[in-house]
Amino acid sequence: MEKLVIANKEFESRLFLGTGKFSSYDLMEKSILASASELVTVALKRVNLTEGENDTILSHLNHEHINLLPNTSGVRNAKEAVFAAELAREALETNWLKLEIHPDPKYLLPDPIETLKAAEELVKKGFIVLPYINADPVICKRLEDVGTAAVMPLGSPIGTNKGLETLAMLKIIIAQSNIPVVIDAGIGSPSHAAQAMEIGADAVLVNTAIAVSQNPVEMAEAFKLATIAGRMAYEAKLGKVNEKAEASSPLTQFLS
Amino acid sequence: MNTNFSDIAKQFDWEEITRSIYSKTSTDVEAALNNLTPTLEDFKALLSPAAENYLEEMAQKSQYLTKERFGNTIQMYIPFYLSNECQNICTYCGFSLDVKIPRKTLTDNEIIEEAKAIKKLGYDHVLLVTGEANKTVGVDYLKNAIRLIKPYFSQISIEVQPIETEEYQTLVEEGLHAVLVYQETYHKENYKIHHPKGKKSNYEYRLETPERLGKAGIHKMGLGILIGLEDWRTDSFFCAAHLNYLEKKFWQTRYSISFPRLRPHAGGTKLKSVITDKQLVQLICAYRIFNQELELSMSTRESENFRNNIIKLGITSISADSKTEPGGYNKPKEALEQFEIDDKRSTEEFANIIKQQGYEPVFKDWDKVLQ
């Protein structure tokens, strides 16, 4: 399988994990390990920035293969996002950032205007920006233009487990993008993750579906396998979907 | 949109709403349970006596919806009483002007000492509480208090007298995160009976407080009724209608609902509308089914057994180890308290109960940098 490359960094795993909603930090850690994920996002607001690696969440993420992707969940505009990002960079010693600006606390949908504004500024400040964004092909191109390292369009509203309801738009985004496309939000089952990989997404980010399942560790492994299966299928080139039957041994070949 | 909630509330007739709730049938309840986007009519059905037979189904649905949205976590907060001075007469309150208790407002030093004592318990989210004494505990006092305690906490909320939009803005700039302001009752005429004297007796001013909060750009506002004053079903309907209106108008704000039930206190009036434990569970589940994103909050007014079990049914934030008198964490003085708490278990003990139920108690879910 091809390795995933974001901002010159190679990843074996195409599954990214969120750290919220778990019933304990131990279970979070075990699930992340079972998923084999190498990039996990953690909300800045949950971390005690003054405590560094001794912070409860961070101490459970302290594994060599796990890279931190701090996120700005809670900010409402570009200005707050830039401020939060700079603090995260300083406290967590990484310039990777999941840019999340959702001023709407009910559906947690990203604000495209503020996100673009913040992305542009953060890229200039040397951040590796992975923006959470609506499945809008034009805004994704605009983000690419200002230099984000990837785009993270949503499959459906966050936490809903509804799968790829934005499928038509995601396909356009993937077709047009010169940077990795990570499908974030709404992925509710391993089959959704496999589907995302099959249509050519570069990675998926999953949280609720794992954290809230009856057995998060097993579910994490299921997502790991589904992501691999989907990517393998994509690389092996899936057959075309046809309306009518197509014989595997053509009947008229003897005539040529 | 230039309407405000006072205009909307006028369209609802208290008696008519009450009749409508009490005439809901099991068919209405089942329809409400099956509706993916429940309406206010569905909420009425879920509140109705007919829904009492569906309590287990409601609880299951409430748990599922809560976990999907909030995960296996419970947010922890603690009340921080700054003052029990009050110029209002409220017939049900231990801080009421006519209640003969010693009055106390914390000084700067006492505020800092209290903050340190609370911090020691492990809390990072605090709720500042006062009575209404605008001369001694006005906006300047609150501003100063927030400034003093800001170094100790990540999230500061208040439950104090309603103030003006610009005054809220000043406090937001100081780092205020949320404001809780309960209407107590939406029954306009009887509101005056429960609040005969003081600034609080102005029903309209209180009703328009969330409007002013929205305009001030507050992150979160908490609504609620005081269960026991009037029919809890009808009052809850009005509260949900208020919430519906606010959510659409102030779409950048988070909302929470609390469920204070009247408890014995120094004033002591007879309760008009008693809610049973079962009905309180029904009410909590009804809110959750009606609104998946709503934060639902519970205090230590409730018993140990009730609180142990309610964690799984839709509540998303809870306090523990609480004192309801100013300075109570640093130097407890029961003579000053607003109401007697029921669940007196320590923070650690209660956090363990939460963990045993398969939830992570979350003490920090905000950061100063986000203000």
CSV table of C-alpha atoms in Angstrom, one decimal, chain A residues 20-26 43-49 55 72-76 80 83-84 87 103-108 111 158-161 208 211-214 216, chain B residues 64 67-73 124 154 172 217-220 247 251-255 290-294 355 358-371:
chain,number,residue,atom,x,y,z
A,20,GLY,CA,-13.1,12.9,23.0
A,21,LYS,CA,-16.1,11.0,24.4
A,22,PHE,CA,-14.2,8.0,25.8
A,23,SER,CA,-15.4,6.6,29.1
A,24,SER,CA,-11.9,6.7,30.5
A,25,TYR,CA,-8.4,7.7,29.4
A,26,ASP,CA,-7.2,4.1,29.7
A,43,ALA,CA,-8.9,19.6,21.8
A,44,LEU,CA,-6.7,22.3,23.2
A,45,LYS,CA,-9.5,23.2,25.7
A,46,ARG,CA,-9.3,19.7,27.3
A,47,VAL,CA,-5.5,20.0,27.9
A,48,ASN,CA,-3.8,21.6,30.9
A,49,LEU,CA,-1.3,23.6,28.9
A,55,ASP,CA,-1.4,16.4,31.6
A,72,THR,CA,-9.0,24.6,18.1
A,73,SER,CA,-12.5,23.4,19.0
A,74,GLY,CA,-14.3,26.1,20.9
A,75,VAL,CA,-13.0,29.1,19.0
A,76,ARG,CA,-15.6,31.2,17.2
A,80,GLU,CA,-9.5,33.4,18.4
A,83,PHE,CA,-4.4,33.0,19.2
A,84,ALA,CA,-5.3,29.4,20.3
A,87,LEU,CA,-0.6,28.7,22.4
A,103,PRO,CA,-19.3,29.2,15.8
A,104,ASP,CA,-22.6,27.2,15.7
A,105,PRO,CA,-22.5,25.1,18.9
A,106,LYS,CA,-25.6,23.1,17.9
A,107,TYR,CA,-24.5,21.4,14.6
A,108,LEU,CA,-20.9,22.3,15.0
A,111,ASP,CA,-17.5,28.7,9.3
A,158,ILE,CA,-20.1,15.7,13.4
A,159,GLY,CA,-21.1,12.9,15.8
A,160,THR,CA,-24.1,11.8,13.7
A,161,ASN,CA,-22.7,8.5,12.4
A,208,THR,CA,-17.7,9.1,18.1
A,211,ALA,CA,-15.6,6.1,21.6
A,212,VAL,CA,-19.3,5.5,22.0
A,213,SER,CA,-19.4,1.9,20.9
A,214,GLN,CA,-20.0,-0.9,23.4
A,216,PRO,CA,-14.2,0.8,21.7
B,64,TYR,CA,-28.7,6.9,23.5
B,67,LYS,CA,-24.1,9.4,24.4
B,68,GLU,CA,-24.1,10.1,20.7
B,69,ARG,CA,-23.7,13.8,21.3
B,70,PHE,CA,-21.7,14.0,24.6
B,71,GLY,CA,-20.0,10.7,24.7
B,72,ASN,CA,-19.2,8.9,27.9
B,73,THR,CA,-18.3,12.0,29.8
B,124,ASP,CA,-11.6,24.1,37.0
B,154,SER,CA,-10.6,27.8,33.1
B,172,VAL,CA,-17.6,38.8,29.0
B,217,GLY,CA,-22.3,37.5,22.8
B,218,ILE,CA,-22.2,35.2,25.8
B,219,HIS,CA,-20.9,31.7,25.1
B,220,LYS,CA,-23.5,29.8,27.0
B,247,GLU,CA,-31.6,28.9,19.6
B,251,TRP,CA,-27.3,30.6,17.0
B,252,GLN,CA,-23.7,31.1,18.3
B,253,THR,CA,-24.7,30.4,21.9
B,254,ARG,CA,-24.8,27.1,23.8
B,255,TYR,CA,-27.8,26.4,26.0
B,290,PHE,CA,-36.6,17.2,22.3
B,291,ASN,CA,-33.1,18.7,21.9
B,292,GLN,CA,-30.1,16.5,21.5
B,293,GLU,CA,-27.5,19.2,21.8
B,294,LEU,CA,-28.8,20.8,25.0
B,355,LYS,CA,-16.3,6.3,36.7
B,358,GLY,CA,-18.6,4.0,32.8
B,359,TYR,CA,-18.2,7.8,32.4
B,360,GLU,CA,-15.2,10.0,32.6
B,361,PRO,CA,-15.6,13.0,34.9
B,362,VAL,CA,-14.3,16.0,33.0
B,363,PHE,CA,-13.0,18.8,35.1
B,364,LYS,CA,-11.5,20.9,32.2
B,365,ASP,CA,-13.3,21.5,29.0
B,366,TRP,CA,-12.4,25.1,28.3
B,367,ASP,CA,-9.4,27.3,28.3
B,368,LYS,CA,-8.7,30.9,29.2
B,369,VAL,CA,-7.2,31.4,25.7
B,370,LEU,CA,-10.6,30.8,24.2
B,371,GLN,CA,-12.0,34.0,25.7
